[in-house]
Short mmCIF file of N, CA and C in Angstrom, two decimals:
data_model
loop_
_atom_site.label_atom_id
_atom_site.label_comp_id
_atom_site.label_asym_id
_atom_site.label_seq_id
_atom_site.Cartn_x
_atom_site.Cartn_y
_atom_site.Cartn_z
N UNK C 11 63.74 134.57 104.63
CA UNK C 11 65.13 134.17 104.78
C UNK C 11 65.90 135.29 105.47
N UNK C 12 66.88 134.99 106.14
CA UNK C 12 67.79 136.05 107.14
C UNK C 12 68.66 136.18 106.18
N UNK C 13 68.62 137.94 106.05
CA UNK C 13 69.81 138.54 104.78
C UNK C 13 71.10 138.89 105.71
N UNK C 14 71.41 138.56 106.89
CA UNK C 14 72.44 139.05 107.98
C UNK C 14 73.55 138.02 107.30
N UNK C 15 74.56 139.18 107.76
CA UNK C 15 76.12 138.10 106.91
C UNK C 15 76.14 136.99 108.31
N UNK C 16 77.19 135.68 107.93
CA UNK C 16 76.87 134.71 108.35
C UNK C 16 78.66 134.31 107.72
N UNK C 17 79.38 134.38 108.83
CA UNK C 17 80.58 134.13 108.50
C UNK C 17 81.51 133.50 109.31
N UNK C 18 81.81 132.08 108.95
CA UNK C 18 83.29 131.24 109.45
C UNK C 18 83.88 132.46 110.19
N UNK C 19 84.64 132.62 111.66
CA UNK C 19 85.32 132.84 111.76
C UNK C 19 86.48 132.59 111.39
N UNK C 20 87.87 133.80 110.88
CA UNK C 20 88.82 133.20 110.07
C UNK C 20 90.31 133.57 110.86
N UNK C 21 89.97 134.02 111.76
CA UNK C 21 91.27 134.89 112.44
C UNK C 21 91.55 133.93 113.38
N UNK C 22 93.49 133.91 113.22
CA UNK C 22 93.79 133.04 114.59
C UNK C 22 94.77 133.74 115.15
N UNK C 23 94.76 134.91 115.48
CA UNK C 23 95.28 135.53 116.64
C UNK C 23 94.20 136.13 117.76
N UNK C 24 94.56 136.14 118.75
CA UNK C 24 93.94 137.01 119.28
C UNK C 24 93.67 138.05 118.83
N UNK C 25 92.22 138.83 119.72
CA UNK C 25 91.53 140.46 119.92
C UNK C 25 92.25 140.79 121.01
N UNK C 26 92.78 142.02 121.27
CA UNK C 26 92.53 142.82 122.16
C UNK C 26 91.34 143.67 122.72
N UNK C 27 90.87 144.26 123.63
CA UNK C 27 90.20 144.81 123.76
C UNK C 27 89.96 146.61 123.89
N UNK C 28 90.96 146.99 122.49
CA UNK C 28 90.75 148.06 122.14
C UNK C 28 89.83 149.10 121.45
N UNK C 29 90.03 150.21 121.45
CA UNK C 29 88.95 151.19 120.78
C UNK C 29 89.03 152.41 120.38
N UNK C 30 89.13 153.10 119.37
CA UNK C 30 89.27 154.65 119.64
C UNK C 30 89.26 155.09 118.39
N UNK C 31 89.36 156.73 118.39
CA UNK C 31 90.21 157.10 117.00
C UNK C 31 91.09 157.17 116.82
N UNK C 32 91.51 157.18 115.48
CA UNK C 32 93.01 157.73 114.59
C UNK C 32 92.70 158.25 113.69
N UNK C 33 93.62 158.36 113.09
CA UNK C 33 94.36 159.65 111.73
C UNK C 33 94.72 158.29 111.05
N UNK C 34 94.40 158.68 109.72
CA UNK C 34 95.47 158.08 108.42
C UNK C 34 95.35 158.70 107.60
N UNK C 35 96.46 157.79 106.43
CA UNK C 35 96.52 158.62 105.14
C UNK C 35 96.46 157.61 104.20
N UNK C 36 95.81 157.56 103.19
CA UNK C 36 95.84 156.86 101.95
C UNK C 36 97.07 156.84 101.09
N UNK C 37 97.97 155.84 100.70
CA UNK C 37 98.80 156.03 100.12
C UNK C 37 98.71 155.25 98.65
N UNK C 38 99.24 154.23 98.23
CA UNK C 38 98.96 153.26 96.92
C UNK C 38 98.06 152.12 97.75
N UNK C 39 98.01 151.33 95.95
CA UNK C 39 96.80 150.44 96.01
C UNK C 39 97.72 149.59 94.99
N UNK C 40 97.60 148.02 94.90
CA UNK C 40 98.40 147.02 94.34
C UNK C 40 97.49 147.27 93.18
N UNK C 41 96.30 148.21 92.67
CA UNK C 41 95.58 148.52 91.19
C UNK C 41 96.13 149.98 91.41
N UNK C 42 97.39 150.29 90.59
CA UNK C 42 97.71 151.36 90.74
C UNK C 42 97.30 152.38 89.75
N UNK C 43 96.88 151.64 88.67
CA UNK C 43 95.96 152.42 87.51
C UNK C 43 94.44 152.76 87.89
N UNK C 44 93.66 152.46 89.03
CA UNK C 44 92.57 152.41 89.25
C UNK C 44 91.95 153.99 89.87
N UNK C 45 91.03 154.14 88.88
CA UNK C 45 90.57 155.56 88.98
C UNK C 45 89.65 155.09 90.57
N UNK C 46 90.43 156.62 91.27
CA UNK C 46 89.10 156.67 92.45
C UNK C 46 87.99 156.96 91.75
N UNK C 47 86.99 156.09 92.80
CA UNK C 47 85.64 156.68 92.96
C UNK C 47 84.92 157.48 93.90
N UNK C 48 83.67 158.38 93.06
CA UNK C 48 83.29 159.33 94.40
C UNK C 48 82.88 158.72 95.91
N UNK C 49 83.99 160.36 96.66
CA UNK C 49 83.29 159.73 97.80
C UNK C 49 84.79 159.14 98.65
N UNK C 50 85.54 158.33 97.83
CA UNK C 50 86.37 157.33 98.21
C UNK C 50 87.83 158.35 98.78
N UNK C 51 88.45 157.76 99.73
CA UNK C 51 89.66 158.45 100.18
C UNK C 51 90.74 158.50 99.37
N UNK C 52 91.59 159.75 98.51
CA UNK C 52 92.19 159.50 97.77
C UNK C 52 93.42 159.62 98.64
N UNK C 53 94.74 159.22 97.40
CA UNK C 53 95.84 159.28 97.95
C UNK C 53 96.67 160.49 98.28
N UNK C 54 97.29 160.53 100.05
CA UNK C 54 97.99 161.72 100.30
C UNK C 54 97.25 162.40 101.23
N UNK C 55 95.25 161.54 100.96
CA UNK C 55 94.70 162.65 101.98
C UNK C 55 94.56 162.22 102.89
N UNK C 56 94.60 162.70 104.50
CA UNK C 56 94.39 162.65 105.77
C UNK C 56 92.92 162.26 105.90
N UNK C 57 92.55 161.45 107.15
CA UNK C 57 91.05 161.20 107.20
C UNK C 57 91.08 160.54 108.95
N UNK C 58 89.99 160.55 109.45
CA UNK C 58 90.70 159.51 110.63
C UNK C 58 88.83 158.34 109.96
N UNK C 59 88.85 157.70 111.38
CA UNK C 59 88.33 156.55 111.45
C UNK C 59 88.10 155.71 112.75
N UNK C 60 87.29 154.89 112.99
CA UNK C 60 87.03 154.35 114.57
C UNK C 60 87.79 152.94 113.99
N UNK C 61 88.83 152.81 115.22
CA UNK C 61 89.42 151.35 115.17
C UNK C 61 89.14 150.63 116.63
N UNK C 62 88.87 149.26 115.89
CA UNK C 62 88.20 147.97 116.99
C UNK C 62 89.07 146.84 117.06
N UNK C 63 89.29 145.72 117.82
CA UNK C 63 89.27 144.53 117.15
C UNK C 63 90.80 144.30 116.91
N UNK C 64 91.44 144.62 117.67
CA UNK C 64 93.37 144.89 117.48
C UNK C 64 94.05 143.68 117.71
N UNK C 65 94.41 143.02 116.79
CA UNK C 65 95.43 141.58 117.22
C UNK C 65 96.54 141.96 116.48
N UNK C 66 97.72 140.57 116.66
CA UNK C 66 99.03 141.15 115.85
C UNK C 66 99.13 141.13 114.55
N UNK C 67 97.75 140.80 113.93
CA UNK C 67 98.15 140.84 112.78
C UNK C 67 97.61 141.88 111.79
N UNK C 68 96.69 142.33 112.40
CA UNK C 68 95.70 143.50 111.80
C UNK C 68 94.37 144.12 112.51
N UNK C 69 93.11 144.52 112.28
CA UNK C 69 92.51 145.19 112.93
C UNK C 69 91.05 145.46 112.26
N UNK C 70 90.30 146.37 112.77
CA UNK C 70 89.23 146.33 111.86
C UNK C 70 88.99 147.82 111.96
N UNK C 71 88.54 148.61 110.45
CA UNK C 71 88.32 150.27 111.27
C UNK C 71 86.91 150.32 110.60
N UNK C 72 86.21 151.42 111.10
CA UNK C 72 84.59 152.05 110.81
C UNK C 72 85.09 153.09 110.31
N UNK C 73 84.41 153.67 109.32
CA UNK C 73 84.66 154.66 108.37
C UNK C 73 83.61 155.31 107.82
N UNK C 74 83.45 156.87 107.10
CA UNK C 74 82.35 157.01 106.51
C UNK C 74 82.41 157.63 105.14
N UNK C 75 83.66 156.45 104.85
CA UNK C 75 83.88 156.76 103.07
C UNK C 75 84.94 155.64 102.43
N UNK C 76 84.16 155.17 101.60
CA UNK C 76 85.19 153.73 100.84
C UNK C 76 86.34 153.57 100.65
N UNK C 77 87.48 152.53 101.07
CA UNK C 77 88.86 152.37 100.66
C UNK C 77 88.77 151.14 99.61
N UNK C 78 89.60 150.98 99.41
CA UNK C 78 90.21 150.30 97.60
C UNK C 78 90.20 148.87 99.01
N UNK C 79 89.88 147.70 98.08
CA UNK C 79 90.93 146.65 98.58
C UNK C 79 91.80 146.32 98.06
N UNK C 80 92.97 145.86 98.74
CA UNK C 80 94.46 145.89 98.43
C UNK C 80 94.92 147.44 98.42
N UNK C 81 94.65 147.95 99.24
CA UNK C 81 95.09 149.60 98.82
C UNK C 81 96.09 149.97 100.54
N UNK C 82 96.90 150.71 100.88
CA UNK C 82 97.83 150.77 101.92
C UNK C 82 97.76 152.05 102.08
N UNK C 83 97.13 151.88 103.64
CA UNK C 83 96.96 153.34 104.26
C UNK C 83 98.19 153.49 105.31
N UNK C 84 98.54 154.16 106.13
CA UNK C 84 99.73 154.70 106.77
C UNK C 84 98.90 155.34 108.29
N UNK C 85 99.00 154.76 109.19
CA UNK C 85 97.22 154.71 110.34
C UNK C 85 98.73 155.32 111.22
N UNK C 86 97.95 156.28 112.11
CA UNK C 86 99.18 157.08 113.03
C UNK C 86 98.06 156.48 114.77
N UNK C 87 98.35 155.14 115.18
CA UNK C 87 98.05 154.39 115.97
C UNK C 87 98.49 155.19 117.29
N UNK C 88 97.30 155.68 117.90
CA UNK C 88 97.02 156.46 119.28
C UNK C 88 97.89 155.72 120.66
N UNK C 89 98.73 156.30 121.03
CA UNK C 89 99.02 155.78 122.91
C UNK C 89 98.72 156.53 123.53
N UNK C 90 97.69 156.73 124.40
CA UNK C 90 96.57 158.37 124.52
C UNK C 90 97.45 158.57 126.18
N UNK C 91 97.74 157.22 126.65
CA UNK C 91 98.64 157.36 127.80
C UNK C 91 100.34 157.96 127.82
N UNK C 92 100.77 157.98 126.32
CA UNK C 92 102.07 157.77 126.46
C UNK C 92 102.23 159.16 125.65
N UNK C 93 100.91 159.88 124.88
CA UNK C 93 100.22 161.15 124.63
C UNK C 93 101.37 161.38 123.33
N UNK C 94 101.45 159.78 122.78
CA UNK C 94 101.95 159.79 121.01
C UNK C 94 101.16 158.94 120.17
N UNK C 95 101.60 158.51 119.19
CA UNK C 95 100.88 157.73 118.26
C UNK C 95 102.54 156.99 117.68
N UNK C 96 101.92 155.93 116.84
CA UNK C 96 102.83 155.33 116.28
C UNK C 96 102.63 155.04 115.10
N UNK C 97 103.43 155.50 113.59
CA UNK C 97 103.12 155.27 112.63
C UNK C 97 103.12 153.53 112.29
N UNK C 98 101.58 153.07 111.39
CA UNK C 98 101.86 151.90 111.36
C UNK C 98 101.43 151.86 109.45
N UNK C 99 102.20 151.10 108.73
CA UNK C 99 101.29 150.75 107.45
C UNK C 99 100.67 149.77 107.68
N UNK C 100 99.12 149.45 106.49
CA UNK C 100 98.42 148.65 106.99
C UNK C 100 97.94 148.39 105.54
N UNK C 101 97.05 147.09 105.12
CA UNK C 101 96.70 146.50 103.84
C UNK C 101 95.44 146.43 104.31
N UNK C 102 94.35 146.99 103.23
CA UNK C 102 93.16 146.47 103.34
C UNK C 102 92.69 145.43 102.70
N UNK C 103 92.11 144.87 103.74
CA UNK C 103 91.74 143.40 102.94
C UNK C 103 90.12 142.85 102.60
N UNK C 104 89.69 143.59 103.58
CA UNK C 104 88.33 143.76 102.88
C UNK C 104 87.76 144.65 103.22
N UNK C 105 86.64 145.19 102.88
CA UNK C 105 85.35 146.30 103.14
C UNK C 105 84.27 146.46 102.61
N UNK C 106 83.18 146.83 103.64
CA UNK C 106 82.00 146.11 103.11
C UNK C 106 80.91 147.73 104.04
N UNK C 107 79.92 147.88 102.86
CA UNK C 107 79.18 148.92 103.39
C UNK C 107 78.40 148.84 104.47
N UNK C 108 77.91 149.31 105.50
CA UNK C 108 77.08 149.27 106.46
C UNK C 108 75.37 150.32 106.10
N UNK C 109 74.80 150.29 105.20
CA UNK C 109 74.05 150.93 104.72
C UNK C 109 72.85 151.57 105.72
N UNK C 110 72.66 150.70 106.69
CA UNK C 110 71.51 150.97 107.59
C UNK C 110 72.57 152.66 109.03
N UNK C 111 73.71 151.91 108.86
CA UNK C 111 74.64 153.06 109.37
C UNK C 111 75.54 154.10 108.84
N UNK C 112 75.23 153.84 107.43
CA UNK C 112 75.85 154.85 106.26
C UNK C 112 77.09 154.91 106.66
N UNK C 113 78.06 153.96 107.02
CA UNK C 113 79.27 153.61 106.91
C UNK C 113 79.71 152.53 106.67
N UNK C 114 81.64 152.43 106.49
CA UNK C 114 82.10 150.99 106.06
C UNK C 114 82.83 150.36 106.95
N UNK C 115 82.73 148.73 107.33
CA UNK C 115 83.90 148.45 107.87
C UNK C 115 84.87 147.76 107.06
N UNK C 116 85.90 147.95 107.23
CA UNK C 116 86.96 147.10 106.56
C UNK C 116 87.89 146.49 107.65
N UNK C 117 88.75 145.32 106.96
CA UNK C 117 89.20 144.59 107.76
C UNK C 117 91.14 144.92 107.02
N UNK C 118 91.72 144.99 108.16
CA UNK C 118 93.61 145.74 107.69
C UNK C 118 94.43 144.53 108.07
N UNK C 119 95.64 144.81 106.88
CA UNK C 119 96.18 143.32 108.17
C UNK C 119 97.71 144.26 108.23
N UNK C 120 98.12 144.02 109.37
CA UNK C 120 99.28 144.74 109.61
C UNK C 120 100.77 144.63 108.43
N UNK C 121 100.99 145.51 108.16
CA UNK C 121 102.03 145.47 107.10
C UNK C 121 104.05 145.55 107.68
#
């Protein structure tokens, strides 16, 4: 049997055809009692991440350490032409390990 995920597309905005790094910061999580776990980005700390997959409503980033779902990071979104960034908040909505690449992707939706 094929163990490969196998998933409805669910998004109805457009992709752009973006790519790159950024910077964020972990801020709260809608489980605000929820002890981090090792490993996992806590709140306040800086980290960056590879972001793909950019429509208006959210995005997808590669990572190589676990975020909370439902948890709100603060992503300082690169204009490498305009040689700023733009603070954006963002909701994670899902994330899922990549084990064969010892990283995660998660999926943000713009806040």
């Amino acid at each position: 049997m094929n163990s490969q995920r196998i998933e409805k597309e669910r998004r109805q905005d457009t992709r752009f055809d973006y790519s790159g790094m950024l910077f964020f910061q972990a801020t709260v999580s809608a489980d605000h009692g929820a002890i981090p776990y090792e490993g996992s980005v806590r709140q306040g700390e800086k980290s960056s991440a590879y972001i793909k997959n950019v429509g208006g409503k959210g995005c997808c980033l590669t990572l190589d350490r676990p975020l909370r779902e439902s948890q709100i990071i603060k992503m300082d979104f690169p204009l490498v032409e305009a040689m700023l960034s733009i603070p954006t908040l963002a909701e994670i909505r899902w994330i899922y390990l990549e084990p064969e690449l010892s990283q995660y992707t998660a999926g943000l939706r713009f806040l």
